PDB file of C-alpha atoms in Angstrom:
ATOM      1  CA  UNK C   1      89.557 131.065  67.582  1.00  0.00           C
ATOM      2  CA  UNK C   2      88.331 134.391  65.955  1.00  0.00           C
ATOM      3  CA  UNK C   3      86.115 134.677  69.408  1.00  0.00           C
ATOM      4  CA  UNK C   4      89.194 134.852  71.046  1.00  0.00           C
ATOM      5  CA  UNK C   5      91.079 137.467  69.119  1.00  0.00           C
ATOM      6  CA  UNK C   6      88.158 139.537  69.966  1.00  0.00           C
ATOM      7  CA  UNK C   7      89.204 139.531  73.563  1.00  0.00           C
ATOM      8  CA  UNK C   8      91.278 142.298  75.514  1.00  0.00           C
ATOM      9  CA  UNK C   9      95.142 140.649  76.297  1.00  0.00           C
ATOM     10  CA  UNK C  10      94.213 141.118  79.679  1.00  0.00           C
ATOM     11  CA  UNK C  11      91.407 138.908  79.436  1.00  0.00           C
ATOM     12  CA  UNK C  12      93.270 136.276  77.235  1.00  0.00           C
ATOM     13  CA  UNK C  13      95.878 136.580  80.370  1.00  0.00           C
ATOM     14  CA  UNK C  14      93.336 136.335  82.962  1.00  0.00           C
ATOM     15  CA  UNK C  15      91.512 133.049  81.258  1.00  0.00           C
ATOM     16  CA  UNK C  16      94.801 131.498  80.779  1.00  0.00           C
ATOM     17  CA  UNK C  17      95.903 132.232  84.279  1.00  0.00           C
ATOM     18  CA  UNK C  18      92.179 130.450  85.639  1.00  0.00           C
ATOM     19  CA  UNK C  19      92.486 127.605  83.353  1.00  0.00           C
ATOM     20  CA  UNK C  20      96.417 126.755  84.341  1.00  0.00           C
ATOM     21  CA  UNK C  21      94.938 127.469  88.147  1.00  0.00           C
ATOM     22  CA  UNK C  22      91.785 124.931  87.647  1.00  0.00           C
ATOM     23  CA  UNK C  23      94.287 122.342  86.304  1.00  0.00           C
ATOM     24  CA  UNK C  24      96.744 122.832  89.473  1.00  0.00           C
ATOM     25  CA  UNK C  25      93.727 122.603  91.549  1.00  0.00           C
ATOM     26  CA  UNK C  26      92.293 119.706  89.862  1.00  0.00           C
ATOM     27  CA  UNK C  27      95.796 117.737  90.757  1.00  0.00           C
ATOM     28  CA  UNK C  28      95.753 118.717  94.185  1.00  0.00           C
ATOM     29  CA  UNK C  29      92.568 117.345  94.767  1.00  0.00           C
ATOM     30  CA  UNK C  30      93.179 114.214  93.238  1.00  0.00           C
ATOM     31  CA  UNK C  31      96.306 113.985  95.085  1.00  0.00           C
ATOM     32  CA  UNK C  32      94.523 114.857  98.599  1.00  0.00           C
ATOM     33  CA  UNK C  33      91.679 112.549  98.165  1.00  0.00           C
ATOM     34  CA  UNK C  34      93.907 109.513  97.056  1.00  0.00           C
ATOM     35  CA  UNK C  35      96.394 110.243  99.657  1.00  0.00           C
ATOM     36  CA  UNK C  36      93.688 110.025 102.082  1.00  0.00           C
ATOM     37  CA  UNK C  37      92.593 106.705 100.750  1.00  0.00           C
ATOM     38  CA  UNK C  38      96.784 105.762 101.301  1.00  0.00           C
ATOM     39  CA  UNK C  39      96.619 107.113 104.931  1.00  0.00           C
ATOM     40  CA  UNK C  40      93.180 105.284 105.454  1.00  0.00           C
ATOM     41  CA  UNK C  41      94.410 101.931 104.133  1.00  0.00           C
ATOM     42  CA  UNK C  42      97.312 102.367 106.307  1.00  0.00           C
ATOM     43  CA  UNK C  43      95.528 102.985 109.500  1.00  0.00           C
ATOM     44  CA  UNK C  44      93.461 100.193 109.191  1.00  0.00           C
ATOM     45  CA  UNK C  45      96.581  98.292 109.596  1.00  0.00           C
ATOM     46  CA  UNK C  46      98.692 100.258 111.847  1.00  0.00           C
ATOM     47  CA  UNK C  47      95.522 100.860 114.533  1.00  0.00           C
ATOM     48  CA  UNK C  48      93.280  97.985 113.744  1.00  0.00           C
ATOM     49  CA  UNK C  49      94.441  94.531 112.307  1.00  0.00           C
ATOM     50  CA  UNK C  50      97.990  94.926 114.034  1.00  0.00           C
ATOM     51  CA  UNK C  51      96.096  95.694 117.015  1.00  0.00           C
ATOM     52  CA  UNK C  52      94.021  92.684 117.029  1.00  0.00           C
ATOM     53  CA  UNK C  53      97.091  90.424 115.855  1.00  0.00           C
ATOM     54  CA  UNK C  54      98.324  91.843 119.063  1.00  0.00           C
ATOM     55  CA  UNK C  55      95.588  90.971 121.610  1.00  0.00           C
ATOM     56  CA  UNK C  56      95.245  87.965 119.437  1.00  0.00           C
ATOM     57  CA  UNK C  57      98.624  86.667 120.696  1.00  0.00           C
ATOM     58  CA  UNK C  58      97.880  87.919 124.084  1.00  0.00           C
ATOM     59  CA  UNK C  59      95.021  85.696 124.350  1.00  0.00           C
ATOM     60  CA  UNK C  60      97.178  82.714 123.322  1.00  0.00           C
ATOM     61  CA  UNK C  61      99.651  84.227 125.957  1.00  0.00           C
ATOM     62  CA  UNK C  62      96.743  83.833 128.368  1.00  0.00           C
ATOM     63  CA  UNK C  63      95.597  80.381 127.746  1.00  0.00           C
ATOM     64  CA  UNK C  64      99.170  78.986 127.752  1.00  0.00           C
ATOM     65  CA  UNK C  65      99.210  80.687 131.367  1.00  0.00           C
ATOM     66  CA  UNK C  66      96.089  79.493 132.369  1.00  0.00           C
ATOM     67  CA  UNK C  67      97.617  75.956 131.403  1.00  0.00           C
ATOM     68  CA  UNK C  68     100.232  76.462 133.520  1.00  0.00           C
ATOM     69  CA  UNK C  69      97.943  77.301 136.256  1.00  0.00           C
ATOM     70  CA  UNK C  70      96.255  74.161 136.393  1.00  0.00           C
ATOM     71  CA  UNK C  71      99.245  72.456 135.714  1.00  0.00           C
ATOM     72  CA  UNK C  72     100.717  73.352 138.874  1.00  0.00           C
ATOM     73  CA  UNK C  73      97.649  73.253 141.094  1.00  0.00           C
ATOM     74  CA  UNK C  74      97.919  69.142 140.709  1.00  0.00           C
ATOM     75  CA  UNK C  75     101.978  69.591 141.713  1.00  0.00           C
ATOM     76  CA  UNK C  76     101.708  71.615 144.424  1.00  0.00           C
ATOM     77  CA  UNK C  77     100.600  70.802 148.027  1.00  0.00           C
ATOM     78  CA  UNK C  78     101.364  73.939 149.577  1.00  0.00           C
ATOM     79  CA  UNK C  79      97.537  75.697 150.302  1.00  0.00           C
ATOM     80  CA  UNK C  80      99.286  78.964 150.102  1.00  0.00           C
ATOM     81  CA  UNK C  81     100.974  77.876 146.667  1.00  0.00           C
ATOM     82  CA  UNK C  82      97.235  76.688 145.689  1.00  0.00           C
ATOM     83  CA  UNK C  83      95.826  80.239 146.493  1.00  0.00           C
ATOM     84  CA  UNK C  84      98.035  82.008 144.587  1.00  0.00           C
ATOM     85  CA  UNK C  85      97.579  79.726 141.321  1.00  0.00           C
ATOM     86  CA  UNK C  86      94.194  80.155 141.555  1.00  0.00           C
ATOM     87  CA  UNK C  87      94.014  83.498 142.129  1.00  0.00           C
ATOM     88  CA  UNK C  88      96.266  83.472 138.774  1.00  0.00           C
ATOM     89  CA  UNK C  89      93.929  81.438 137.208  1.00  0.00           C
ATOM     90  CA  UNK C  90      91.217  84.179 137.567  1.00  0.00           C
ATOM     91  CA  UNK C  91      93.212  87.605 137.369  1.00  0.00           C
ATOM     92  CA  UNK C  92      94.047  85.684 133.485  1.00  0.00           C
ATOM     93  CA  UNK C  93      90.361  84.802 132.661  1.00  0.00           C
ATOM     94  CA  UNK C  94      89.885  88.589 133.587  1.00  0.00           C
ATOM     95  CA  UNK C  95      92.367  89.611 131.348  1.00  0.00           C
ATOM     96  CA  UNK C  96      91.169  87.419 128.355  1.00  0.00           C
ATOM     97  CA  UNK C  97      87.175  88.800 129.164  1.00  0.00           C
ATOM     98  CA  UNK C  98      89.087  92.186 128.297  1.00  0.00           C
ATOM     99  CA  UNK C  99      90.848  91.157 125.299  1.00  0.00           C
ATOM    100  CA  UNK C 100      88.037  89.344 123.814  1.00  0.00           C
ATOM    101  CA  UNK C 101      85.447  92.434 124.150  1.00  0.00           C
ATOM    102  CA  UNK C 102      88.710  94.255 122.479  1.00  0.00           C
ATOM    103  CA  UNK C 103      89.193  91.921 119.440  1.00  0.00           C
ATOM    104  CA  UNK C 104      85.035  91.482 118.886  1.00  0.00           C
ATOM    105  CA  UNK C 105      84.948  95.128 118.924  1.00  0.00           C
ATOM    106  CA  UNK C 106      87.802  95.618 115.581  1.00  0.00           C
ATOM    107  CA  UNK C 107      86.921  92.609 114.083  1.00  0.00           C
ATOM    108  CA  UNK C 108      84.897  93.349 111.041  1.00  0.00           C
ATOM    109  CA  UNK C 109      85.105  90.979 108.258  1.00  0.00           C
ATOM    110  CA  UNK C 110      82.865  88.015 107.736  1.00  0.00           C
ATOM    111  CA  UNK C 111      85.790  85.579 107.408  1.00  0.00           C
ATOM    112  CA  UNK C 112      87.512  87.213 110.631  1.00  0.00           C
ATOM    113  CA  UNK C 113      83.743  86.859 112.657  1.00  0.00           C
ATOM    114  CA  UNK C 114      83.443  83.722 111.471  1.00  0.00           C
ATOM    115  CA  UNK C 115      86.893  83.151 113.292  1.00  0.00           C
ATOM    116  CA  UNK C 116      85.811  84.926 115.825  1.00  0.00           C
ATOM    117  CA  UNK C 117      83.218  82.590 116.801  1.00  0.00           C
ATOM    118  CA  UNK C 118      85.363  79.237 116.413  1.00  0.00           C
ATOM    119  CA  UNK C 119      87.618  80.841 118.832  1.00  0.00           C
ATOM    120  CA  UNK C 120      84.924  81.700 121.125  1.00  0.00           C
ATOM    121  CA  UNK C 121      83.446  78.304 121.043  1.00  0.00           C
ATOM    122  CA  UNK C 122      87.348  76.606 121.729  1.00  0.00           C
ATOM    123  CA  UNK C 123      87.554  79.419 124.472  1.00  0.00           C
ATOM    124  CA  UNK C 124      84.018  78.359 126.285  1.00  0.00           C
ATOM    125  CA  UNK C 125      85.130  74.510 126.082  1.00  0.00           C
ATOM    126  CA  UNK C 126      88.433  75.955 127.438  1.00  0.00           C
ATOM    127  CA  UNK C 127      87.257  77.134 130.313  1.00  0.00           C
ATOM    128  CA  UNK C 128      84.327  74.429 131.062  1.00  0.00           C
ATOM    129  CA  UNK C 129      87.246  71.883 130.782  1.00  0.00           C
ATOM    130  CA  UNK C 130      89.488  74.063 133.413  1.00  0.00           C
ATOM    131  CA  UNK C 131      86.437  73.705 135.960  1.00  0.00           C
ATOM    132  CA  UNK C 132      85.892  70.216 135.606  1.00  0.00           C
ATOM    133  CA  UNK C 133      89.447  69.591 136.456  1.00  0.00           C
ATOM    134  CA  UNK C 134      89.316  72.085 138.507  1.00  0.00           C
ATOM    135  CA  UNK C 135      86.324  70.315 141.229  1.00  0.00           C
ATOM    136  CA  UNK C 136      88.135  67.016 140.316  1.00  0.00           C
ATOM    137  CA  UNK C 137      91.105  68.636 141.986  1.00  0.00           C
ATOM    138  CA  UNK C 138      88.620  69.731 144.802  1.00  0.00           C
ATOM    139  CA  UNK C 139      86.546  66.419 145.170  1.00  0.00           C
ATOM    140  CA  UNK C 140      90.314  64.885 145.768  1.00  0.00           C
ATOM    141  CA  UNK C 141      90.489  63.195 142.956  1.00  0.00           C
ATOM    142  CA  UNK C 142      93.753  64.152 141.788  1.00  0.00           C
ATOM    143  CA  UNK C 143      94.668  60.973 139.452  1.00  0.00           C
ATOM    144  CA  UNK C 144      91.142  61.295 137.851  1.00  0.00           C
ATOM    145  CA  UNK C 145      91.865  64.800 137.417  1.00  0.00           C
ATOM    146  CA  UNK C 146      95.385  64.761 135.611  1.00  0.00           C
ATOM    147  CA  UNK C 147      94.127  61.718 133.429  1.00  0.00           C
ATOM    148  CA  UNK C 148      91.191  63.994 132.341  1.00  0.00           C
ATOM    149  CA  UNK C 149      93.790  67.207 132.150  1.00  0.00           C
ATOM    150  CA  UNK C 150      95.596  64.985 129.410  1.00  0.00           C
ATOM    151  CA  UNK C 151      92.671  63.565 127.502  1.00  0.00           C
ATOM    152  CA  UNK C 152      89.979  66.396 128.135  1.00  0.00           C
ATOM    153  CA  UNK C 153      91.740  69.682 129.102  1.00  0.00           C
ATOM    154  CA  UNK C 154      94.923  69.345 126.883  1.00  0.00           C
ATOM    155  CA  UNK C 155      92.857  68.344 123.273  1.00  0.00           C
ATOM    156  CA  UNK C 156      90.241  71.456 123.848  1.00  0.00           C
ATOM    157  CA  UNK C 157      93.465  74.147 124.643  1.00  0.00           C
ATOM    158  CA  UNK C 158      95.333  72.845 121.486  1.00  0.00           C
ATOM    159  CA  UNK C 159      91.833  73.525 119.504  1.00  0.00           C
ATOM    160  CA  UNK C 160      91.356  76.832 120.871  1.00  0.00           C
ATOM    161  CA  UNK C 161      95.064  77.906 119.919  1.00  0.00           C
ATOM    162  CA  UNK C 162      94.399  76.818 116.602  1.00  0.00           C
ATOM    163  CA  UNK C 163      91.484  79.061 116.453  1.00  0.00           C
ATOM    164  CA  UNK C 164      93.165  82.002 117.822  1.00  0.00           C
ATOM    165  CA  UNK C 165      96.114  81.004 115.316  1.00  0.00           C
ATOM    166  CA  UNK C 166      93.682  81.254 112.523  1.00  0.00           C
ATOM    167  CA  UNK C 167      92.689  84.392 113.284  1.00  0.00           C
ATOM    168  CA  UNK C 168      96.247  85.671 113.598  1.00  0.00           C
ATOM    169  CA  UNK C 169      97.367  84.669 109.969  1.00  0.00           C
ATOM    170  CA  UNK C 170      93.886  85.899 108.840  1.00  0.00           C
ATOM    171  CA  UNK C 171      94.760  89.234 110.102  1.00  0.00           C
ATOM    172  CA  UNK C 172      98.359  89.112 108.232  1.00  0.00           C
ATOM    173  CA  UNK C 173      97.209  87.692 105.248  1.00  0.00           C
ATOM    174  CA  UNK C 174      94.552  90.937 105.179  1.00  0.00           C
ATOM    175  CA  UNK C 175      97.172  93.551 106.427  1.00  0.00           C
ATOM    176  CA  UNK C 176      99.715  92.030 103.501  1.00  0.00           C
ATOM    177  CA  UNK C 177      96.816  92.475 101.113  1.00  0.00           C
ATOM    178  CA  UNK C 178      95.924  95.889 102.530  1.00  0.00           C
ATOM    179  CA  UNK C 179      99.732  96.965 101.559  1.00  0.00           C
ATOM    180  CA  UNK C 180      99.979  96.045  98.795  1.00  0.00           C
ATOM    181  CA  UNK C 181      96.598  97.984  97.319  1.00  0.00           C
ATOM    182  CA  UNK C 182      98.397 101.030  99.206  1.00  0.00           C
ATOM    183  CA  UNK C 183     101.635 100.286  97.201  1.00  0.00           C
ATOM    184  CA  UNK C 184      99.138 100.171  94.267  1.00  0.00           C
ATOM    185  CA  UNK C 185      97.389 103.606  95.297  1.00  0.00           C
ATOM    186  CA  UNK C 186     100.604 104.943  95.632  1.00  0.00           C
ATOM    187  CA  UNK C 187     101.969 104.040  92.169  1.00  0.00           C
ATOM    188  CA  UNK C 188      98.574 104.845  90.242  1.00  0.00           C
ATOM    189  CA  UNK C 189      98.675 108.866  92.476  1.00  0.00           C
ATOM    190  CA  UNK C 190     102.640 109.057  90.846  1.00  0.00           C
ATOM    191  CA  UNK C 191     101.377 108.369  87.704  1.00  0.00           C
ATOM    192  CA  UNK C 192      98.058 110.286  87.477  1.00  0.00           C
ATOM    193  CA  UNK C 193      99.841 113.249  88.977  1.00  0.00           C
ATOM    194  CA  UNK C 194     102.700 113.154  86.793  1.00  0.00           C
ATOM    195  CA  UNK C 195     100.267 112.503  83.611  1.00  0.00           C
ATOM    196  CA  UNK C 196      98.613 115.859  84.947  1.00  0.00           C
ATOM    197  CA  UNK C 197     101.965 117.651  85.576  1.00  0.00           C
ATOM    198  CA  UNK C 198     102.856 116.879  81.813  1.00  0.00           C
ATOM    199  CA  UNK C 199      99.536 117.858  80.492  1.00  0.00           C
ATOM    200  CA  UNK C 200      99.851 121.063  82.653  1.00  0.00           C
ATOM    201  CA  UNK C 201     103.088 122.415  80.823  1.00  0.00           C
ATOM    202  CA  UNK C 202     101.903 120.893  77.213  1.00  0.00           C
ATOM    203  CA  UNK C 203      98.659 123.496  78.371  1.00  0.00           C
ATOM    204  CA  UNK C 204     100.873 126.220  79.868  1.00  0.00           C
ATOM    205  CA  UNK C 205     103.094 126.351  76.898  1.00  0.00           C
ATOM    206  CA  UNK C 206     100.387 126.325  74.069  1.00  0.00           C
ATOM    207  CA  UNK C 207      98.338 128.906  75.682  1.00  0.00           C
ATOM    208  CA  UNK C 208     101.663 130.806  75.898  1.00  0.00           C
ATOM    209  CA  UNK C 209     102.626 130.569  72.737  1.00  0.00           C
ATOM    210  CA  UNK C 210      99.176 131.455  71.269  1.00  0.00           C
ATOM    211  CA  UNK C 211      99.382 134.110  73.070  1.00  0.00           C
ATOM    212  CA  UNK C 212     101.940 135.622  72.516  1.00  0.00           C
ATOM    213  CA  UNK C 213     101.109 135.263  68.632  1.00  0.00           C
ATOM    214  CA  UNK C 214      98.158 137.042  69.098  1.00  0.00           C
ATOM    215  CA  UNK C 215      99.794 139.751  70.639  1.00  0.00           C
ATOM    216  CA  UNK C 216     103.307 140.139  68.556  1.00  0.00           C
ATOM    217  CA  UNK C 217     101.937 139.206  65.042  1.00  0.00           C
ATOM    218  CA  UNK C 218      99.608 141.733  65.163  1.00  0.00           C
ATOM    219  CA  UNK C 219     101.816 144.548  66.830  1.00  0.00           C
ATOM    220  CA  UNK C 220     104.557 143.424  63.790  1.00  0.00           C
ATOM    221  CA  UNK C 221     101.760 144.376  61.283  1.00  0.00           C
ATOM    222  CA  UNK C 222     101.460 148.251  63.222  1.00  0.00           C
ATOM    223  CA  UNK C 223     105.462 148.109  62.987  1.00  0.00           C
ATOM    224  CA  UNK C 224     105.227 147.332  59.418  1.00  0.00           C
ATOM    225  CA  UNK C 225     102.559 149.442  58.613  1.00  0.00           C
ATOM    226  CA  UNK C 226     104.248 152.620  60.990  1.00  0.00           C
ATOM    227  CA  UNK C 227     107.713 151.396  59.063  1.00  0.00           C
ATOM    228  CA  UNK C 228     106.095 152.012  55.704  1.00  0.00           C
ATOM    229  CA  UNK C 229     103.978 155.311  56.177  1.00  0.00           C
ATOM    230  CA  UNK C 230     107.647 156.840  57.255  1.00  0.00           C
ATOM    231  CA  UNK C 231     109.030 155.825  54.506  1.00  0.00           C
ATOM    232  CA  UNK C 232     106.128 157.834  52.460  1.00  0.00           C
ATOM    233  CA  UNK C 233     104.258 154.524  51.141  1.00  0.00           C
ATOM    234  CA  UNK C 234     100.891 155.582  51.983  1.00  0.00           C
ATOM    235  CA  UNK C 235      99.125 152.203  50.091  1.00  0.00           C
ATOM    236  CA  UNK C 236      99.090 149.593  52.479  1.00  0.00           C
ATOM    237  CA  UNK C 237      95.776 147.961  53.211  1.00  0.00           C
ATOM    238  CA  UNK C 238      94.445 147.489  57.250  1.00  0.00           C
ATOM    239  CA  UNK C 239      92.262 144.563  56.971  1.00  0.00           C
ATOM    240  CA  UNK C 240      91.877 143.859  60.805  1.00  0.00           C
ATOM    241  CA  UNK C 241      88.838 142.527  62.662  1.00  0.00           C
ATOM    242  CA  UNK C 242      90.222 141.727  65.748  1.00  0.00           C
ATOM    243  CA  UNK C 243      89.128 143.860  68.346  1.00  0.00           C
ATOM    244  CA  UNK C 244      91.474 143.830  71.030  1.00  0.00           C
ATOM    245  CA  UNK C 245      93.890 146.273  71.406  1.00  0.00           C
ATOM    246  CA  UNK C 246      96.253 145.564  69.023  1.00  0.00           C
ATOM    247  CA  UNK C 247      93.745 145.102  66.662  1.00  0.00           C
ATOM    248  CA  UNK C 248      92.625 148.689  67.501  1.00  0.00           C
ATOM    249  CA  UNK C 249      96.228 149.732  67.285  1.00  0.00           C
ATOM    250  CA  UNK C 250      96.025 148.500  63.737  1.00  0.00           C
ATOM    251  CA  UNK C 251      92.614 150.532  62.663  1.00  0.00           C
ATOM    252  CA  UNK C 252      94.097 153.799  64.143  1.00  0.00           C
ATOM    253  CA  UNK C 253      97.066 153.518  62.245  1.00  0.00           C
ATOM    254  CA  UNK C 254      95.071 152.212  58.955  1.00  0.00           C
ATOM    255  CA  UNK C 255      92.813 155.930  60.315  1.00  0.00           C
ATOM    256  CA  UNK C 256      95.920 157.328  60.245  1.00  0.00           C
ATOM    257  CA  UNK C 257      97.752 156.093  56.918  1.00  0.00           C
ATOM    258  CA  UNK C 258      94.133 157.287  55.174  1.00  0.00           C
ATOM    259  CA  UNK C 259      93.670 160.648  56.634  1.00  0.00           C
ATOM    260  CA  UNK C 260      98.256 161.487  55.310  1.00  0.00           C
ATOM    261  CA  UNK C 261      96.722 159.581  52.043  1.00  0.00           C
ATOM    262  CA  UNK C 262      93.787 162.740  51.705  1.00  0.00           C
ATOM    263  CA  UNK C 263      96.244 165.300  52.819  1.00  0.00           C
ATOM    264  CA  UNK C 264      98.479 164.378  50.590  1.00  0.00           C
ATOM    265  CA  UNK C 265      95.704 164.178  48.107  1.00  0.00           C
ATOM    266  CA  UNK C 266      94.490 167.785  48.782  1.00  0.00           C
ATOM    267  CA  UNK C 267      98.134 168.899  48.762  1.00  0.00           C
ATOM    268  CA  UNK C 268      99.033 167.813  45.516  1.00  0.00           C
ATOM    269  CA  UNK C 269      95.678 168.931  43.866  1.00  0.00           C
ATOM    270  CA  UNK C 270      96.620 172.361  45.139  1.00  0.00           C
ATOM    271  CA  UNK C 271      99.889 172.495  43.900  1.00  0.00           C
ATOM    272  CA  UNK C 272      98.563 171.031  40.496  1.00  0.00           C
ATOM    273  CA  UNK C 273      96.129 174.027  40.620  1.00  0.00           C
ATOM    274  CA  UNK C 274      99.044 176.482  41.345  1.00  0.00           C
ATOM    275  CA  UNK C 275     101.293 175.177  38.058  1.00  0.00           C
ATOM    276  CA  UNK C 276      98.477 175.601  35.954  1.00  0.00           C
ATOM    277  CA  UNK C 277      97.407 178.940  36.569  1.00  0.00           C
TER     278      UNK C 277
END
């Protein structure tokens, strides 16, 4: 503490200043770099898992389509009718290539790949089961075809939904879990930056206070001292070693108080000099 009663008030002002300044500093980067682990967390589910949810669903969209297709291409006679559902049938297979690359593309988990590839292999036995009813319907073998729709077609789809339907509570369970470690983050920034708000003003009002008791009790001393050589007591003592300057204020009016003290020293020896004679 003595080291710092050496130093000018300025510099005790200036250190306190940088030190209240580091602390701010220090909670504003602790507040940016959490915050950006908040806003990363919450991207992740805003542009990625409720994005694959999304095409997730469309896929199942698709596939309940493509079921339709088929459907009616054994109910309709109609060639023109027949076109069309075909040419359904493949604009949808396009649309699930699309969606697939999409969801392979965000999916990044083990569990979720490992989802990814049941689906995939429901999705190929999907489509391998579409064809073969699909030449049955061609080789005009329409009962043969709707029997194996039922027993073949129907089991595989219900499979492949399942997979996809996996994948889609996977993704919810993970965004749920994903919210509530940003709720978490969020609580544990509130209290770390309130902890460091606290320990900011319990700092900012020390330092104040110690300095301003370096600065009045000293200047109270000169008062006392200033007080006391008007009054004619030149006897006081200046014992300062402070060296800032109030602690020079203090040695120039100690100077001060000794150089009155030899005047008044030489002035009395004179005037004893003068009665005597």
């Amino acid at each position: 503490m003595n080291f710092f009663n050496h130093l000018k008030i300025g510099t005790r002002l200036a250190l306190t200043l940088s030190i209240l300044t580091l602390l701010l500093v220090g909670v504003g980067l602790q507040s940016i770099l959490r915050s950006a682990d908040i806003q990363k967390g919450l991207e992740d589910i805003l542009e990625r898992r409720m994005v694959i949810i999304e095409e997730v669903n469309d896929l199942r969209l698709e596939v309940n389509e493509q079921a339709r297709s088929i459907r009616n291409l054994a109910l309709f006679t109609n060639p023109d009718q027949i076109k069309a559902e075909r040419a359904e049938l493949a604009e949808s297979r396009r649309k699930v290539d699309g969606l697939v690359v999409s969801v392979e593309a965000r999916v990044q988990s083990p569990k979720g790949r490992e989802l990814l590839a049941l689906a995939a292999d429901g999705r190929r036995k999907f489509r391998d089961g579409v064809d073969r009813y699909v030449a049955l319907l061609e080789a005009g073998q329409r009962d043969a075809a709707v029997e194996y729709l039922i027993s073949g077609v129907r089991p595989v789809q219900l499979a492949y939904l399942a997979a996809l339907d996996q994948q889609v509570e996977f993704q919810k369970n993970q965004s749920h879990l994903a919210g509530v470690a940003a709720v978490s983050e969020v609580e544990t920034l509130r209290f770390s930056v309130g902890a460091a708000i606290m320990i900011a003003v319990l700092l900012a009002v020390s330092l104040g206070i110690w300095i301003i008791r370096s600065i009045t009790r000293p200047i109270a001393q000169a008062v006392a001292l200033a007080q006391a050589v008007a009054a004619g007591d030149l006897s006081h003592e200046v014992n300062s070693a402070r060296r800032d300057e109030t602690g020079q204020l203090l040695q120039a009016l100690g100077a001060m108080q000794q150089s009155l003290a030899r005047v008044v020293g030489i002035v009395r020896q004179g005037s004893d000099a003068v009665g005597t004679a």
